[in-house]
Coordinates of C-alpha atoms in Angstrom, one line a residue:
Chain A
M1 CA 0.0 0.1 0.0
A2 CA 1.7 3.7 -0.8
P3 CA 2.0 5.6 2.2
R4 CA -0.6 7.6 2.7
S5 CA -0.1 11.4 4.1
F6 CA -2.6 14.0 6.0
L7 CA -5.5 14.8 4.5
F8 CA -4.0 13.9 0.7
G9 CA -2.2 11.1 0.3
A10 CA -0.4 9.4 -2.9
Q11 CA -3.0 9.0 -4.1
K12 CA -4.7 11.4 -7.4
F13 CA -7.5 14.2 -6.4
D14 CA -10.9 12.6 -6.0
L15 CA -14.5 13.3 -4.5
R16 CA -13.5 12.1 -1.4
H17 CA -11.0 15.0 -1.3
A18 CA -13.2 17.4 -2.9
I19 CA -15.9 16.8 -0.7
M20 CA -13.6 17.5 2.2
L21 CA -12.4 21.1 1.2
A22 CA -15.6 22.1 0.4
G23 CA -16.8 21.2 3.9
F24 CA -13.5 23.1 5.4
A25 CA -13.7 26.0 3.3
V26 CA -17.2 26.2 4.1
L27 CA -16.7 26.3 8.0
L28 CA -14.0 28.6 7.4
I29 CA -16.1 31.0 5.4
V30 CA -19.2 30.9 7.6
P31 CA -18.3 33.5 10.4
L32 CA -17.6 36.5 7.5
F33 CA -21.4 36.4 7.2
G34 CA -21.6 37.4 10.3
D35 CA -25.2 35.5 11.6
A36 CA -24.4 34.5 14.7
Y37 CA -26.8 31.5 14.5
L38 CA -24.7 30.0 11.7
V39 CA -21.5 30.6 13.7
R40 CA -23.4 28.6 16.5
I41 CA -24.2 25.6 14.2
A42 CA -20.9 25.7 12.9
S43 CA -18.9 26.1 15.9
R44 CA -21.2 23.4 17.1
I45 CA -20.6 20.9 14.1
V46 CA -16.5 21.6 15.1
V47 CA -16.4 20.9 18.4
L48 CA -18.7 18.0 18.3
S49 CA -16.7 16.2 15.8
M50 CA -13.3 16.6 18.3
V51 CA -15.4 13.9 20.5
A52 CA -16.5 12.2 17.4
V53 CA -13.1 11.5 16.5
S54 CA -12.1 10.8 19.3
L55 CA -14.8 8.1 19.9
D56 CA -13.6 7.0 16.1
I57 CA -10.3 5.8 17.5
L58 CA -11.7 3.3 20.2
L59 CA -14.7 2.5 18.0
G60 CA -13.3 2.4 14.1
Y61 CA -9.6 1.5 14.6
G62 CA -10.2 -0.3 18.2
G63 CA -13.6 -1.5 18.2
L64 CA -13.7 -0.9 21.0
I65 CA -18.0 0.5 21.5
S66 CA -17.8 2.7 23.5
F67 CA -21.2 3.8 24.8
G68 CA -20.1 6.6 27.7
H69 CA -18.3 9.2 25.6
A70 CA -20.6 12.2 27.1
M71 CA -18.9 11.0 30.4
F72 CA -15.5 12.6 28.9
L73 CA -18.0 15.1 27.1
G74 CA -18.9 16.2 31.1
S75 CA -15.7 15.7 32.6
G76 CA -13.9 18.3 30.2
G77 CA -16.5 20.6 30.7
Y78 CA -17.5 20.4 34.8
V79 CA -13.0 21.4 35.1
V80 CA -13.4 24.2 33.6
G81 CA -16.7 25.1 35.2
V82 CA -15.6 24.4 38.4
L83 CA -12.3 26.2 37.8
A84 CA -13.5 29.4 37.1
F85 CA -16.0 29.1 39.8
F86 CA -13.2 29.2 41.8
G87 CA -11.3 32.5 39.7
V88 CA -8.8 30.0 38.0
E89 CA -10.1 31.3 34.3
N90 CA -7.4 31.0 32.2
G91 CA -7.0 28.7 29.4
F92 CA -3.6 27.8 30.1
V93 CA -4.8 26.3 33.2
A94 CA -8.2 25.1 31.9
Y95 CA -7.6 23.2 29.1
P96 CA -4.8 21.2 30.4
A97 CA -6.4 20.3 33.7
A98 CA -9.5 19.6 31.3
I99 CA -7.6 16.8 29.8
L100 CA -5.5 15.6 32.5
L101 CA -8.4 14.9 34.7
S102 CA -10.6 13.3 31.6
V103 CA -7.1 10.8 30.8
T104 CA -7.5 10.2 34.5
L105 CA -10.8 9.3 34.2
A106 CA -10.1 7.2 31.3
A107 CA -7.5 5.2 33.5
L108 CA -9.7 4.9 36.3
V109 CA -12.8 3.8 34.3
G110 CA -10.4 1.7 31.9
L111 CA -9.0 -0.5 34.5
I112 CA -12.6 -1.8 34.9
V113 CA -14.3 -1.6 31.4
L114 CA -11.6 -2.9 29.1
R115 CA -11.7 -6.2 31.6
T116 CA -14.4 -6.9 29.9
V117 CA -15.8 -7.3 26.0
G118 CA -18.4 -7.2 23.8
V119 CA -22.3 -6.8 24.8
Y120 CA -20.7 -6.2 28.4
F121 CA -18.4 -3.5 27.3
I122 CA -21.2 -1.6 25.7
M123 CA -23.4 -1.7 28.6
I124 CA -20.8 -1.1 31.3
T125 CA -19.7 1.6 29.9
L126 CA -23.3 3.3 29.5
A127 CA -23.5 2.0 33.2
F128 CA -19.9 4.7 34.1
A129 CA -21.5 7.4 32.6
Q130 CA -24.7 7.1 33.7
M131 CA -22.8 6.6 37.4
L132 CA -21.2 10.3 36.6
Y133 CA -24.5 11.9 35.3
Y134 CA -25.8 11.2 38.6
L135 CA -22.9 11.9 40.3
A136 CA -23.0 15.8 38.4
N137 CA -26.7 16.0 39.8
A138 CA -26.1 15.3 43.3
I139 CA -23.3 17.5 43.5
R140 CA -23.7 21.2 44.4
I141 CA -21.4 23.8 44.7
G142 CA -22.4 26.6 47.7
E143 CA -26.2 27.3 47.2
D144 CA -26.7 28.3 44.0
Y145 CA -24.2 26.1 41.8
G146 CA -23.9 22.6 40.1
G147 CA -26.7 19.9 40.9
D148 CA -29.1 19.7 37.8
E149 CA -28.7 23.5 37.8
G150 CA -24.9 23.4 35.9
L151 CA -22.6 26.0 36.0
P152 CA -22.1 28.7 34.1
L153 CA -19.0 30.7 32.5
S154 CA -19.4 34.4 32.9
R155 CA -16.2 34.8 29.7
R156 CA -14.5 32.0 27.5
S157 CA -11.2 31.2 29.0
P158 CA -8.6 33.5 28.0
L159 CA -5.9 32.3 26.1
F160 CA -3.6 35.2 24.9
G161 CA -4.5 38.5 26.3
I162 CA -4.9 39.6 22.3
L163 CA -7.4 37.4 21.6
N164 CA -10.8 37.9 22.2
F165 CA -13.0 34.8 22.6
D166 CA -16.1 36.4 23.5
D167 CA -16.4 37.4 19.7
P168 CA -18.0 34.4 18.1
A169 CA -16.0 34.2 14.7
V170 CA -12.4 34.2 16.8
F171 CA -13.8 31.9 18.9
H172 CA -15.0 29.7 15.8
Y173 CA -11.7 30.0 14.3
F174 CA -9.7 28.9 17.8
A175 CA -12.2 25.3 17.5
L176 CA -11.5 25.1 13.9
A177 CA -7.7 25.1 14.8
V178 CA -8.0 22.9 17.5
L179 CA -10.1 20.3 15.5
L180 CA -7.2 20.4 12.9
A181 CA -5.0 19.7 15.6
I182 CA -6.8 16.8 16.8
L183 CA -7.2 15.3 13.2
F184 CA -3.8 15.5 12.5
V185 CA -2.3 13.7 15.9
S186 CA -5.4 11.1 15.2
Y187 CA -3.5 10.2 12.1
K188 CA -0.5 10.3 13.1
L189 CA -1.7 8.0 15.3
V190 CA -3.5 5.6 14.1
H191 CA -1.4 5.0 11.4
S192 CA 1.7 4.3 13.8
R193 CA 2.6 1.2 14.9
F194 CA 1.0 1.6 17.8
G195 CA -2.7 2.7 15.7
R196 CA -1.6 -0.2 14.1
V197 CA -1.5 -2.6 17.6
I198 CA -4.5 -1.0 17.9
E199 CA -6.4 -2.5 15.1
A200 CA -4.8 -6.2 15.3
C201 CA -6.7 -6.0 18.8
R202 CA -9.3 -5.8 17.0
D203 CA -9.4 -8.2 14.4
N204 CA -7.8 -11.0 16.6
E205 CA -6.8 -10.3 20.2
R206 CA -5.7 -13.9 20.7
R207 CA -3.2 -13.6 17.5
A208 CA -2.3 -10.1 19.1
K209 CA -1.5 -11.8 22.1
S210 CA 0.3 -14.2 20.9
L211 CA 2.7 -11.7 19.4
G212 CA 3.4 -11.2 22.6
Y213 CA 1.8 -7.6 22.6
D214 CA -0.1 -6.6 26.0
T215 CA -3.7 -6.0 24.7
F216 CA -4.8 -5.0 27.7
R217 CA -2.2 -2.7 27.9
Y218 CA -2.6 -1.2 24.7
R219 CA -6.1 -0.8 25.1
L220 CA -6.1 1.0 28.0
V221 CA -3.9 4.0 26.7
A222 CA -5.8 4.3 23.7
F223 CA -8.9 4.4 25.8
M224 CA -7.2 7.3 27.6
I225 CA -6.1 8.6 24.6
S226 CA -9.9 8.8 23.3
G227 CA -11.3 10.4 26.3
G228 CA -8.4 12.9 26.9
I229 CA -9.1 14.4 23.5
A230 CA -12.9 14.2 24.1
G231 CA -12.4 15.8 27.7
L232 CA -10.7 18.6 25.9
A233 CA -13.5 19.0 23.6
G234 CA -15.9 18.8 26.7
A235 CA -14.0 21.6 27.5
M236 CA -14.2 23.9 24.6
H237 CA -18.0 23.1 24.5
M238 CA -18.5 24.2 27.7
N239 CA -17.0 27.8 26.5
L240 CA -18.8 27.5 23.5
Q241 CA -22.0 27.2 25.2
K242 CA -21.0 29.1 28.7
F243 CA -22.5 26.5 30.7
V244 CA -22.3 23.1 31.4
S245 CA -25.1 20.9 33.4
P246 CA -25.7 17.2 34.1
D247 CA -28.0 17.2 30.1
E248 CA -24.2 17.0 28.8
L249 CA -23.5 13.6 30.1
H250 CA -27.0 12.2 29.4
W251 CA -26.4 8.7 28.3
I252 CA -28.8 9.8 25.3
I253 CA -25.5 12.3 24.2
S254 CA -23.7 8.8 24.1
G255 CA -25.7 7.1 21.8
D256 CA -25.8 10.8 19.6
L257 CA -22.4 10.2 19.1
L258 CA -22.3 7.0 18.6
I259 CA -24.6 7.5 15.9
M260 CA -22.5 10.8 14.6
V261 CA -19.3 8.3 14.4
I262 CA -21.4 5.1 12.4
V263 CA -23.5 7.6 9.9
G264 CA -20.8 9.0 9.4
G265 CA -18.3 6.2 8.8
A266 CA -16.3 5.1 11.2
N267 CA -12.3 3.7 10.7
S268 CA -11.6 6.7 8.4
L269 CA -11.4 10.5 11.3
I270 CA -13.0 12.2 8.7
G271 CA -16.3 10.1 8.5
P272 CA -17.5 11.1 11.7
I273 CA -17.2 14.8 10.8
I274 CA -19.1 14.2 8.0
G275 CA -21.3 12.6 10.5
T276 CA -21.6 15.2 13.0
S277 CA -22.1 17.7 10.8
V278 CA -25.4 15.9 9.0
F279 CA -26.8 15.3 12.6
V280 CA -26.3 18.8 13.7
L281 CA -27.7 19.9 10.4
L282 CA -30.6 17.3 10.2
E283 CA -31.5 18.1 14.2
E284 CA -31.5 22.1 13.4
G285 CA -33.1 21.5 10.1
I286 CA -36.1 19.0 11.0
S287 CA -36.5 20.9 14.5
N288 CA -37.3 24.0 13.0
Y289 CA -40.8 22.1 10.8
T290 CA -41.3 19.8 14.2
E291 CA -41.0 19.5 17.7
H292 CA -40.7 15.5 17.5
W293 CA -37.9 15.5 15.1
M294 CA -36.6 12.4 16.9
A295 CA -39.7 10.9 15.2
I296 CA -38.2 11.3 12.5
F297 CA -34.8 10.8 12.8
G298 CA -35.2 7.6 15.1
P299 CA -36.4 5.6 11.9
L300 CA -34.0 7.5 9.5
L301 CA -31.6 6.1 11.8
I302 CA -33.2 2.4 11.3
L303 CA -33.0 2.5 7.7
V304 CA -29.4 3.6 7.6
V305 CA -28.5 0.3 9.9
L306 CA -30.3 -2.2 7.7
F307 CA -29.8 -0.6 4.5
G308 CA -26.4 1.9 4.8
R309 CA -24.0 0.1 6.5
R310 CA -20.9 1.7 5.3
G311 CA -21.5 4.9 6.3
I312 CA -21.5 8.3 4.5
Y313 CA -17.6 8.5 4.1
G314 CA -17.7 4.4 2.7
L315 CA -20.4 5.7 -0.5
I316 CA -17.4 8.1 -1.5
R317 CA -14.4 6.1 -0.4
P318 CA -13.2 4.6 -3.5
R319 CA -13.3 0.5 -3.9
G320 CA -11.4 -1.5 -2.4
E321 CA -9.1 1.4 -0.3
G322 CA -9.6 2.3 3.5
G323 CA -9.1 -0.3 6.6
G324 CA -11.3 -2.8 8.1
E325 CA -15.2 -2.6 9.1
G326 CA -14.7 -1.1 12.4
R327 CA -16.1 -3.3 14.7
Chain B
M1 CA -38.0 2.5 66.3
T2 CA -34.8 2.4 63.8
G3 CA -35.5 -1.0 63.1
L4 CA -39.0 -0.2 61.5
L5 CA -37.4 1.8 59.5
I6 CA -34.8 0.2 58.3
A7 CA -37.2 -3.2 57.6
E8 CA -39.7 -1.1 55.9
Q9 CA -36.6 0.2 53.2
I10 CA -35.8 -4.0 53.1
L11 CA -39.1 -4.3 51.9
N12 CA -39.2 -1.7 49.6
G13 CA -34.9 -3.1 48.5
V14 CA -37.3 -6.5 48.2
Q15 CA -39.9 -4.9 45.9
L16 CA -37.7 -2.4 44.0
G17 CA -35.6 -5.9 43.4
I18 CA -38.5 -7.9 41.7
M19 CA -39.9 -5.7 39.3
L20 CA -36.1 -5.5 38.0
F21 CA -35.9 -8.9 38.0
L22 CA -38.7 -9.3 35.4
M23 CA -37.2 -6.7 33.1
A24 CA -33.9 -8.6 33.3
A25 CA -35.4 -11.6 33.0
G26 CA -36.6 -10.8 29.3
L27 CA -33.6 -9.3 28.1
T28 CA -31.1 -11.5 29.6
L29 CA -32.5 -14.0 27.5
I30 CA -33.0 -12.1 24.7
F31 CA -29.0 -11.4 25.1
G32 CA -28.7 -15.3 25.8
I33 CA -30.6 -16.7 22.9
M34 CA -31.2 -13.9 20.1
D35 CA -27.0 -12.7 20.8
F36 CA -29.6 -9.8 20.8
V37 CA -28.5 -6.2 22.4
N38 CA -31.8 -4.5 22.9
L39 CA -32.2 -0.3 24.3
T40 CA -35.8 -1.0 23.3
H41 CA -36.6 -3.1 26.4
G42 CA -37.1 0.0 28.6
S43 CA -39.4 1.8 25.9
L44 CA -41.3 -1.5 26.1
Y45 CA -41.7 -0.4 30.0
M46 CA -42.7 3.1 29.5
L47 CA -45.3 1.8 27.0
G48 CA -46.8 -0.9 29.1
G49 CA -47.2 1.8 31.8
F50 CA -48.9 4.0 29.6
F51 CA -50.9 1.4 28.2
G52 CA -52.0 -0.1 31.1
A53 CA -53.0 3.5 32.7
Q54 CA -54.9 4.1 29.6
S55 CA -56.6 1.1 29.6
I56 CA -57.8 1.3 33.2
A57 CA -59.1 4.9 32.8
W58 CA -60.7 4.2 29.6
L59 CA -62.3 0.9 31.8
T60 CA -63.1 3.0 35.1
A61 CA -64.9 5.0 32.5
L62 CA -66.8 2.8 30.5
T63 CA -68.0 0.9 33.1
G64 CA -68.7 4.1 35.8
W65 CA -68.3 1.7 38.7
T66 CA -67.4 3.1 42.2
D67 CA -67.2 0.5 44.6
V68 CA -63.9 -1.5 46.1
W69 CA -63.8 -4.6 44.5
P70 CA -65.3 -3.5 40.6
L71 CA -62.8 -1.3 40.7
T72 CA -60.1 -3.7 42.1
V73 CA -61.4 -6.2 39.5
V74 CA -61.1 -2.9 36.5
F75 CA -57.8 -2.5 37.6
T76 CA -56.6 -6.1 37.1
L77 CA -58.1 -6.0 33.9
G78 CA -56.5 -2.8 32.9
V79 CA -53.2 -4.4 34.3
L80 CA -53.5 -7.5 31.4
L81 CA -54.7 -5.5 28.7
G82 CA -51.7 -3.0 29.0
V83 CA -49.7 -6.0 29.1
L84 CA -51.3 -7.8 26.1
I85 CA -50.9 -5.1 23.9
T86 CA -47.4 -4.5 24.8
V87 CA -47.0 -8.0 24.1
A88 CA -48.2 -7.8 20.6
L89 CA -46.5 -4.6 20.1
G90 CA -43.6 -6.3 20.9
A91 CA -43.7 -9.5 18.6
V92 CA -44.3 -6.9 16.1
L93 CA -41.4 -5.5 16.8
E94 CA -39.3 -9.1 16.5
F95 CA -41.1 -10.4 13.8
S96 CA -40.7 -6.7 11.2
I97 CA -37.8 -5.1 12.3
F98 CA -35.4 -7.1 14.7
R99 CA -35.6 -10.3 13.4
R100 CA -33.5 -8.9 10.5
L101 CA -31.0 -7.3 12.6
Y102 CA -29.4 -10.7 14.0
V103 CA -27.0 -11.0 11.6
G104 CA -25.4 -7.9 11.9
S105 CA -22.9 -7.1 14.7
H106 CA -23.7 -5.8 17.8
L107 CA -23.1 -2.3 17.0
D108 CA -26.2 -2.5 14.2
H109 CA -28.6 -3.8 17.7
V110 CA -27.4 -0.1 19.8
L111 CA -27.7 1.9 17.1
A112 CA -31.1 0.3 15.1
T113 CA -32.6 -0.2 18.9
F114 CA -31.5 3.2 20.1
G115 CA -33.4 5.0 16.7
L116 CA -36.2 2.5 17.9
L117 CA -36.0 4.2 21.7
L118 CA -36.2 8.1 20.2
F119 CA -38.6 6.8 18.4
F120 CA -40.9 5.1 20.9
N121 CA -40.1 8.4 23.4
E122 CA -41.8 11.2 20.6
F123 CA -44.4 8.3 19.6
A124 CA -45.6 8.0 23.9
K125 CA -45.3 12.2 23.8
I126 CA -47.1 12.7 20.8
L127 CA -49.7 9.7 22.1
F128 CA -50.1 10.4 25.5
G129 CA -48.4 14.1 25.8
S130 CA -45.1 14.9 28.2
E131 CA -47.1 15.2 31.2
P132 CA -47.1 12.6 34.1
M133 CA -50.0 9.6 33.9
D134 CA -51.2 9.1 37.1
V135 CA -52.7 5.6 38.2
P136 CA -54.7 5.0 41.7
K137 CA -54.6 2.4 43.1
P138 CA -57.0 0.2 43.3
P139 CA -58.7 0.9 45.8
S140 CA -58.8 -2.7 48.0
L141 CA -55.3 -1.8 48.3
I142 CA -55.2 1.6 50.0
T143 CA -54.9 1.0 54.0
P144 CA -51.2 -0.3 55.0
I145 CA -51.6 -3.8 56.5
E146 CA -49.8 -4.6 60.1
L147 CA -47.4 -7.3 59.6
V148 CA -45.9 -7.9 63.0
P149 CA -47.2 -5.7 65.5
G150 CA -46.7 -1.9 65.7
M151 CA -45.0 -2.2 61.9
T152 CA -47.0 -1.0 59.3
Y153 CA -46.7 -2.0 55.5
S154 CA -48.2 -0.7 51.9
S155 CA -50.4 -3.4 51.4
Y156 CA -50.0 -2.4 47.1
R157 CA -46.4 -3.1 46.8
L158 CA -46.8 -6.2 49.2
A159 CA -49.1 -7.2 46.6
I160 CA -47.0 -6.3 43.4
T161 CA -44.1 -7.9 45.3
A162 CA -46.1 -10.7 45.9
V163 CA -47.4 -10.8 42.2
G164 CA -43.9 -10.6 41.0
I165 CA -42.6 -13.6 42.7
A166 CA -45.6 -15.6 41.4
V167 CA -44.4 -14.8 38.4
A168 CA -41.1 -15.6 38.6
I169 CA -42.0 -18.9 39.9
G170 CA -44.1 -19.4 37.4
L171 CA -41.0 -18.4 35.0
Y172 CA -38.9 -21.0 36.6
L173 CA -41.7 -24.0 35.8
L174 CA -42.1 -23.1 32.4
I175 CA -38.4 -22.8 31.7
S176 CA -37.4 -26.0 33.8
R177 CA -40.4 -27.9 33.3
T178 CA -42.1 -27.0 29.7
R179 CA -41.3 -28.5 26.1
I180 CA -41.1 -24.5 25.4
G181 CA -38.8 -24.3 28.4
M182 CA -36.6 -26.9 27.3
L183 CA -36.3 -25.1 23.8
I184 CA -35.3 -21.6 25.5
R185 CA -32.3 -23.9 27.4
A186 CA -31.1 -25.1 24.3
G187 CA -31.6 -22.0 21.9
A188 CA -29.3 -20.3 24.9
S189 CA -26.7 -23.0 25.0
N190 CA -26.8 -23.3 21.3
R191 CA -29.2 -22.1 19.0
E192 CA -27.7 -23.1 15.6
M193 CA -27.9 -26.4 16.8
V194 CA -31.7 -26.2 17.8
G195 CA -32.3 -24.8 14.4
G196 CA -30.6 -28.2 13.0
L197 CA -32.2 -30.4 14.9
G198 CA -35.7 -28.9 12.9
M199 CA -37.4 -26.6 15.7
N200 CA -38.9 -23.8 14.5
I201 CA -36.1 -21.3 15.7
N202 CA -37.6 -18.2 14.5
R203 CA -41.3 -19.1 16.3
L204 CA -38.8 -19.4 19.3
Y205 CA -37.4 -15.9 19.3
T206 CA -40.6 -14.3 18.6
L207 CA -42.2 -16.2 21.0
V208 CA -38.7 -15.2 23.5
F209 CA -39.4 -12.0 22.5
A210 CA -43.2 -11.3 23.4
L211 CA -42.2 -13.2 26.8
G212 CA -39.7 -10.3 27.4
A213 CA -42.1 -7.7 26.5
G214 CA -45.3 -8.8 29.0
L215 CA -42.9 -9.2 31.9
A216 CA -41.2 -5.8 31.0
A217 CA -44.5 -4.3 30.2
L218 CA -46.0 -5.7 34.1
A219 CA -43.5 -4.4 35.7
G220 CA -44.4 -1.2 34.6
V221 CA -48.0 -0.9 34.7
M222 CA -47.7 -2.5 38.7
T223 CA -45.0 0.3 39.2
T224 CA -47.5 3.0 37.8
P225 CA -49.4 3.7 40.7
L226 CA -46.6 4.1 43.0
T227 CA -44.4 6.2 40.5
S228 CA -46.9 7.9 38.0
V229 CA -45.3 6.8 34.2
Q230 CA -44.5 9.5 31.9
V231 CA -41.5 10.0 28.9
G232 CA -37.9 9.0 29.6
I233 CA -38.5 6.5 33.1
G234 CA -37.8 3.2 30.8
E235 CA -34.4 4.5 30.4
E236 CA -33.7 5.1 34.0
I237 CA -34.8 1.4 34.6
M238 CA -33.3 0.0 31.9
I239 CA -29.9 0.9 32.3
L240 CA -30.2 -0.8 35.7
T241 CA -31.6 -3.8 33.9
F242 CA -28.3 -3.6 32.7
V243 CA -26.7 -3.4 36.0
V244 CA -28.3 -5.9 37.0
I245 CA -27.7 -8.3 33.9
V246 CA -23.8 -7.7 33.8
I247 CA -23.7 -8.3 37.8
G248 CA -25.6 -11.8 37.6
G249 CA -24.0 -12.6 34.3
I250 CA -25.7 -12.3 30.8
G251 CA -27.9 -15.6 30.0
S252 CA -28.8 -16.5 33.7
I253 CA -32.1 -16.3 35.0
R254 CA -30.6 -17.3 38.1
G255 CA -28.0 -14.6 38.4
A256 CA -30.7 -11.7 37.0
F257 CA -32.4 -13.0 40.2
F258 CA -29.9 -12.4 43.0
A259 CA -28.7 -9.5 41.2
S260 CA -32.2 -8.1 41.2
I261 CA -32.5 -8.1 44.8
L262 CA -29.2 -7.5 45.1
I263 CA -29.6 -3.9 43.6
G264 CA -33.1 -3.1 44.5
V265 CA -31.2 -3.3 48.0
I266 CA -28.6 -1.7 47.9
D267 CA -30.1 1.2 45.9
T268 CA -32.8 1.5 48.6
M269 CA -30.8 1.4 51.1
G270 CA -28.3 3.0 50.0
R271 CA -30.3 6.1 49.6
F272 CA -32.2 5.9 52.9
L273 CA -28.7 5.2 55.2
L274 CA -25.9 6.8 53.5
P275 CA -27.2 10.6 53.9
M276 CA -27.9 9.4 57.4
F277 CA -23.9 8.7 57.8
L278 CA -22.6 11.5 55.5
G279 CA -24.4 14.1 55.5
Y280 CA -27.3 15.8 52.6
T281 CA -24.5 16.8 50.2
A282 CA -22.4 14.1 50.4
G283 CA -24.6 11.6 51.3
P284 CA -27.1 11.5 48.1
A285 CA -24.2 11.9 45.6
V286 CA -22.5 8.7 47.1
A287 CA -26.4 6.8 47.9
A288 CA -26.7 7.7 43.8
M289 CA -23.1 6.3 43.0
A290 CA -23.6 2.8 45.2
I291 CA -25.7 0.5 43.2
Y292 CA -22.7 1.5 40.2
L293 CA -19.7 1.0 42.8
A294 CA -21.1 -2.2 43.6
M295 CA -21.2 -3.1 39.8
A296 CA -17.8 -2.1 40.1
C297 CA -16.7 -4.2 42.4
V298 CA -18.4 -7.4 40.9
L299 CA -16.9 -6.9 37.7
F300 CA -13.1 -6.4 38.6
F301 CA -13.4 -9.8 40.4
R302 CA -15.4 -11.3 37.8
P303 CA -15.4 -10.0 35.2
S304 CA -18.5 -12.0 32.7
G305 CA -20.6 -11.5 36.4
L306 CA -21.0 -13.7 39.1
F307 CA -23.4 -16.4 37.6
A308 CA -22.0 -15.8 34.3
A309 CA -23.6 -19.0 31.8
G310 CA -21.8 -21.1 29.9
R311 CA -20.0 -18.7 27.0
G312 CA -18.7 -15.6 27.4

């Protein structure tokens, strides 16, 4: 197989690259229209894409169906919120702290959930996320904050004194830059030796073990990396909304994230971004017409599972190329 | 005095545990036999509650009865009607959608049933509204009864616990003593072989699914007078049921039974005792986490549950 480099690779330019470039171009020029609503939607796509990419590392490459990824979205968000509550606003503290705590959480949770496989793994990740959901609901800070009220953020974590993040466009470009950085790191990761071992564990754990790889340890590290990226995304999400509440940790969010990855196309890193865009646009689009958008979206999802199993990215990917099925 | 309170809480815990068992028994059979991840089991619980509540309301209005025993009959009929409607729905679901999914991966199951769950939530909202729906307890079971001198307990809770235990015994007899039960057990240990021996495996699948739907609906509609039914109520109990199944071991009904009682009692006692010891800030937080911590402990030592069935 010819070596593939970031974004373009050695092959000729095809439909897939055109769609990717067009997508990024749209995300790039949205703020120029000056419509705050559009910028908000675009930023939501960018931030949720980060979580979807982190989930794809686990799901598409590691074959681990995490049904609890919302827990990291919440952990990252709550770190920013709690730090801000105690007067620490600096982004150079808040973002690394969010990553650090999420990685730690992933390590602790991973130690238990990764001992199981298959259906058990799905249900246990779900259960742990639910535990944190109840924890977030139960713990209050002071009289008025925390619990089901959530935590507000008075201003977005400043990074460099000059950048004014209260301008939605500036924050949008910052988020886009972070997403590109995450994509780059993830790309390097899944195409490294480490990434190959993770895929080997997915395809045939027994063989990987007999080759001498400590599959548990590899998976744990993958879980921690994925959790760390999702935690960073959680911190960005909190900054975008200027608010975090237990709703962030709700298990429906974990399900939504799985949908984004699968509908877009797992095992591709780009697919999840497409999936997130489609999900957010559909949500905004259908909910303009009816409050019961789930009644339309639910059956759509069943159709996708029954008839379109490779995801959107699988449809535009040239035949015979790309990794495994991601399961 | 505290002794009596604790005894009452233990009874409440057992009652919750029995309801959990009605959910878990069906779900663990569906996992064990069809190897199918079903997120709609909670929806069936919720829909069972709604159908039952609606049936009771209709029957009460239709008959116009007001006396104690006729109303109790109406209540019982309403419960049965709610269960029957849900059983039919379960069979239709299995026949029309789920059957096509068995060949797929667990991920396919999760996505498709997740979509279905979102649909059912909206469906219930459109049909029954987003306000909680109340059902009065049957009038014969309103007054608490005195179990031992000085200790009274809700007769309704006692009654549904008894019904749950009776159903559990019935389920045990069905599975261990009848031909259908033999097929179910055979299906759980090797379903290809059951099909290969000339049994109609598809009919068995539909039957197991309908049975599971009926048990979930029974739990849902019997709980309604205690908590009222509303959209989203099925998901909470479904995740609790997952915890039960994971602790008990997938595919094991015996495991599901012990784990259900365990989780029911831990959850109820945790909410009751922990705030007394840890104060009213930390107490509720730890209590909310108690069953998940119990699950983590069990899994750390027994990754496939306490009573794992033959295969992983």
